[in-house]
mmCIF file with all atom_site columns, C-alpha atoms in Angstrom:
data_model
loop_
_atom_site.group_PDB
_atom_site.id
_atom_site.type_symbol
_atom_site.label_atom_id
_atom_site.label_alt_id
_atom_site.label_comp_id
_atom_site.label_asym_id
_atom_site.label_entity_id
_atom_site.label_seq_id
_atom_site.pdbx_PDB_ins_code
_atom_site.Cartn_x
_atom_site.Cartn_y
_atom_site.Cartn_z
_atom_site.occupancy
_atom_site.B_iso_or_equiv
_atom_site.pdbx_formal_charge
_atom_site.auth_seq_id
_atom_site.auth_comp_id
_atom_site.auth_asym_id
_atom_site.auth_atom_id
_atom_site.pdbx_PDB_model_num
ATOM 1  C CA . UNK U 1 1  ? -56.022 -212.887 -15.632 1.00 0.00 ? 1  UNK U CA 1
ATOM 2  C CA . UNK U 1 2  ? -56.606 -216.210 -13.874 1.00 0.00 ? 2  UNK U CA 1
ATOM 3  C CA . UNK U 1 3  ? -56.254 -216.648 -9.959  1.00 0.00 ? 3  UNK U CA 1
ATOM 4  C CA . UNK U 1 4  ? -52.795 -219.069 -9.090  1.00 0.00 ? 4  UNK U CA 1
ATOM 5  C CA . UNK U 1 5  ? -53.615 -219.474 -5.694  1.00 0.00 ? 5  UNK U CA 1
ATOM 6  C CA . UNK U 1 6  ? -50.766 -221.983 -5.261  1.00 0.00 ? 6  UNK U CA 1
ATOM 7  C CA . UNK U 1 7  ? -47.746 -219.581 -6.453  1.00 0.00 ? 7  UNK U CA 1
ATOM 8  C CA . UNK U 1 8  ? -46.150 -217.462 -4.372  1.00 0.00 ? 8  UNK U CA 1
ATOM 9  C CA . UNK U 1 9  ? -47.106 -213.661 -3.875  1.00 0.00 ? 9  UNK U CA 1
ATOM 10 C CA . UNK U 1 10 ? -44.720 -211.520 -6.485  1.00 0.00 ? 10 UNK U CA 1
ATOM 11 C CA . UNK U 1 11 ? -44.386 -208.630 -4.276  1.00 0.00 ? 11 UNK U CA 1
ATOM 12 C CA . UNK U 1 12 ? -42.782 -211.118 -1.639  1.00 0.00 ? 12 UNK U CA 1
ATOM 13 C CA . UNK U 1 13 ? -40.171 -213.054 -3.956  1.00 0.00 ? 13 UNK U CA 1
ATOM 14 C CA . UNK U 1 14 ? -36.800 -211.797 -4.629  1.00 0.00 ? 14 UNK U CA 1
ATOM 15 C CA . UNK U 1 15 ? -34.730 -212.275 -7.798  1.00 0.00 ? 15 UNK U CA 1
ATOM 16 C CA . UNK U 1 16 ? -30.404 -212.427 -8.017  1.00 0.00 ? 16 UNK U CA 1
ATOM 17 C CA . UNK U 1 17 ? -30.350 -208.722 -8.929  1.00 0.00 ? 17 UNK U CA 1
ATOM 18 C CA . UNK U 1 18 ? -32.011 -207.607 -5.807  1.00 0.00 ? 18 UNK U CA 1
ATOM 19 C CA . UNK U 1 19 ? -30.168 -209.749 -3.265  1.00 0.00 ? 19 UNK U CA 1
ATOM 20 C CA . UNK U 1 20 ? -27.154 -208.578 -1.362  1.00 0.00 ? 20 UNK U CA 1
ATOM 21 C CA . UNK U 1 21 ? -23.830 -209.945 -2.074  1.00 0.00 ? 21 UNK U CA 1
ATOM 22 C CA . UNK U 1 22 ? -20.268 -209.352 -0.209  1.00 0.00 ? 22 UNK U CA 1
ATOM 23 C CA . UNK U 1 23 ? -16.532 -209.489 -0.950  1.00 0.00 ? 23 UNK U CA 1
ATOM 24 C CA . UNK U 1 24 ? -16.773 -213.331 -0.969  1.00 0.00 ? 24 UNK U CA 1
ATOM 25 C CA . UNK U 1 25 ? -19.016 -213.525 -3.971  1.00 0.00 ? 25 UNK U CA 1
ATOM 26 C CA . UNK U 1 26 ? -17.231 -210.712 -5.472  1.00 0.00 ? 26 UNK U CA 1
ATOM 27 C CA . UNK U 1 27 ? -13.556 -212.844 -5.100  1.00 0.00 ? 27 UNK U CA 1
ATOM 28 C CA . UNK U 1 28 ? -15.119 -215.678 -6.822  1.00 0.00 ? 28 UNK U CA 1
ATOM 29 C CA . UNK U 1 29 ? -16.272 -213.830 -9.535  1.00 0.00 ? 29 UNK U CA 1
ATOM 30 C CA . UNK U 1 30 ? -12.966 -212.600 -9.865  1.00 0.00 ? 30 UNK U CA 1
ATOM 31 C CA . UNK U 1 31 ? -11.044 -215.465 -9.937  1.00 0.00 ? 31 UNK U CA 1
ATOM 32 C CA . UNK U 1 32 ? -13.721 -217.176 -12.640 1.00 0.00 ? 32 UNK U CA 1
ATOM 33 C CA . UNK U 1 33 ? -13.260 -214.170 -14.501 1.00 0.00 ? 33 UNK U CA 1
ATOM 34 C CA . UNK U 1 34 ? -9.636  -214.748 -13.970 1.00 0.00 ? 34 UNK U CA 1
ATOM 35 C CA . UNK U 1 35 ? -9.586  -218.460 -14.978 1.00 0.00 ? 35 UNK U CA 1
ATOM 36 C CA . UNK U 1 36 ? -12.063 -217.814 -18.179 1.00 0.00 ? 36 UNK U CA 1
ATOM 37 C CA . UNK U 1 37 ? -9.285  -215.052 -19.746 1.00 0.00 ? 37 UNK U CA 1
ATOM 38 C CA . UNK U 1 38 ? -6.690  -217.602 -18.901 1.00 0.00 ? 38 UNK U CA 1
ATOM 39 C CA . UNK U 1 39 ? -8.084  -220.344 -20.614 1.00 0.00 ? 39 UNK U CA 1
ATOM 40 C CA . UNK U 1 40 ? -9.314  -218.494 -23.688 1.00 0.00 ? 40 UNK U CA 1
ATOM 41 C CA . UNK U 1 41 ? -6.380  -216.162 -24.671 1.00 0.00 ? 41 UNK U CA 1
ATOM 42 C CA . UNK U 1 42 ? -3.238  -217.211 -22.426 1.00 0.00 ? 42 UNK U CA 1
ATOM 43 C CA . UNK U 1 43 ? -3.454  -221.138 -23.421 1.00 0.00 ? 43 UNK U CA 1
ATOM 44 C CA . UNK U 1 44 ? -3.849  -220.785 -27.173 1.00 0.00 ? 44 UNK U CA 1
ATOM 45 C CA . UNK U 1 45 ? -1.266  -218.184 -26.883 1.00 0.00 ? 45 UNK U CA 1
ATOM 46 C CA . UNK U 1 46 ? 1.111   -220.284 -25.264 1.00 0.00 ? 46 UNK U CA 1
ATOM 47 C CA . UNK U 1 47 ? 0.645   -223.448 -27.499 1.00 0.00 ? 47 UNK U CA 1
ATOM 48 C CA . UNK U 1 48 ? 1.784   -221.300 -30.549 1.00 0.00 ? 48 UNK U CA 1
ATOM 49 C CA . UNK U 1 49 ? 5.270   -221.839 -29.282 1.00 0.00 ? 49 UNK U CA 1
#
């Protein structure tokens, strides 16, 4: 395997499943969640009447 001194050592990065998240992240996904099931089953429900 070849020697990439310029990138970063793998044992030191961190990727989105390993970092910490609180309530705040958790709300947003919520309401995105929220908005998505609203746009794709309450609007075209709606406009059938």
């Amino acid at each position: 395997m070849d020697d990439h001194s310029h990138e970063p050592d793998p044992d030191a990065r961190v990727t989105a499943p390993m970092q910490e998240f609180g309530s705040r992240e958790v709300g947003i996904g919520a309401a995105v969640t929220l908005v998505g099931l609203l746009i794709a089953y309450a609007v075209p429900f709606l406009a059938t009447f």
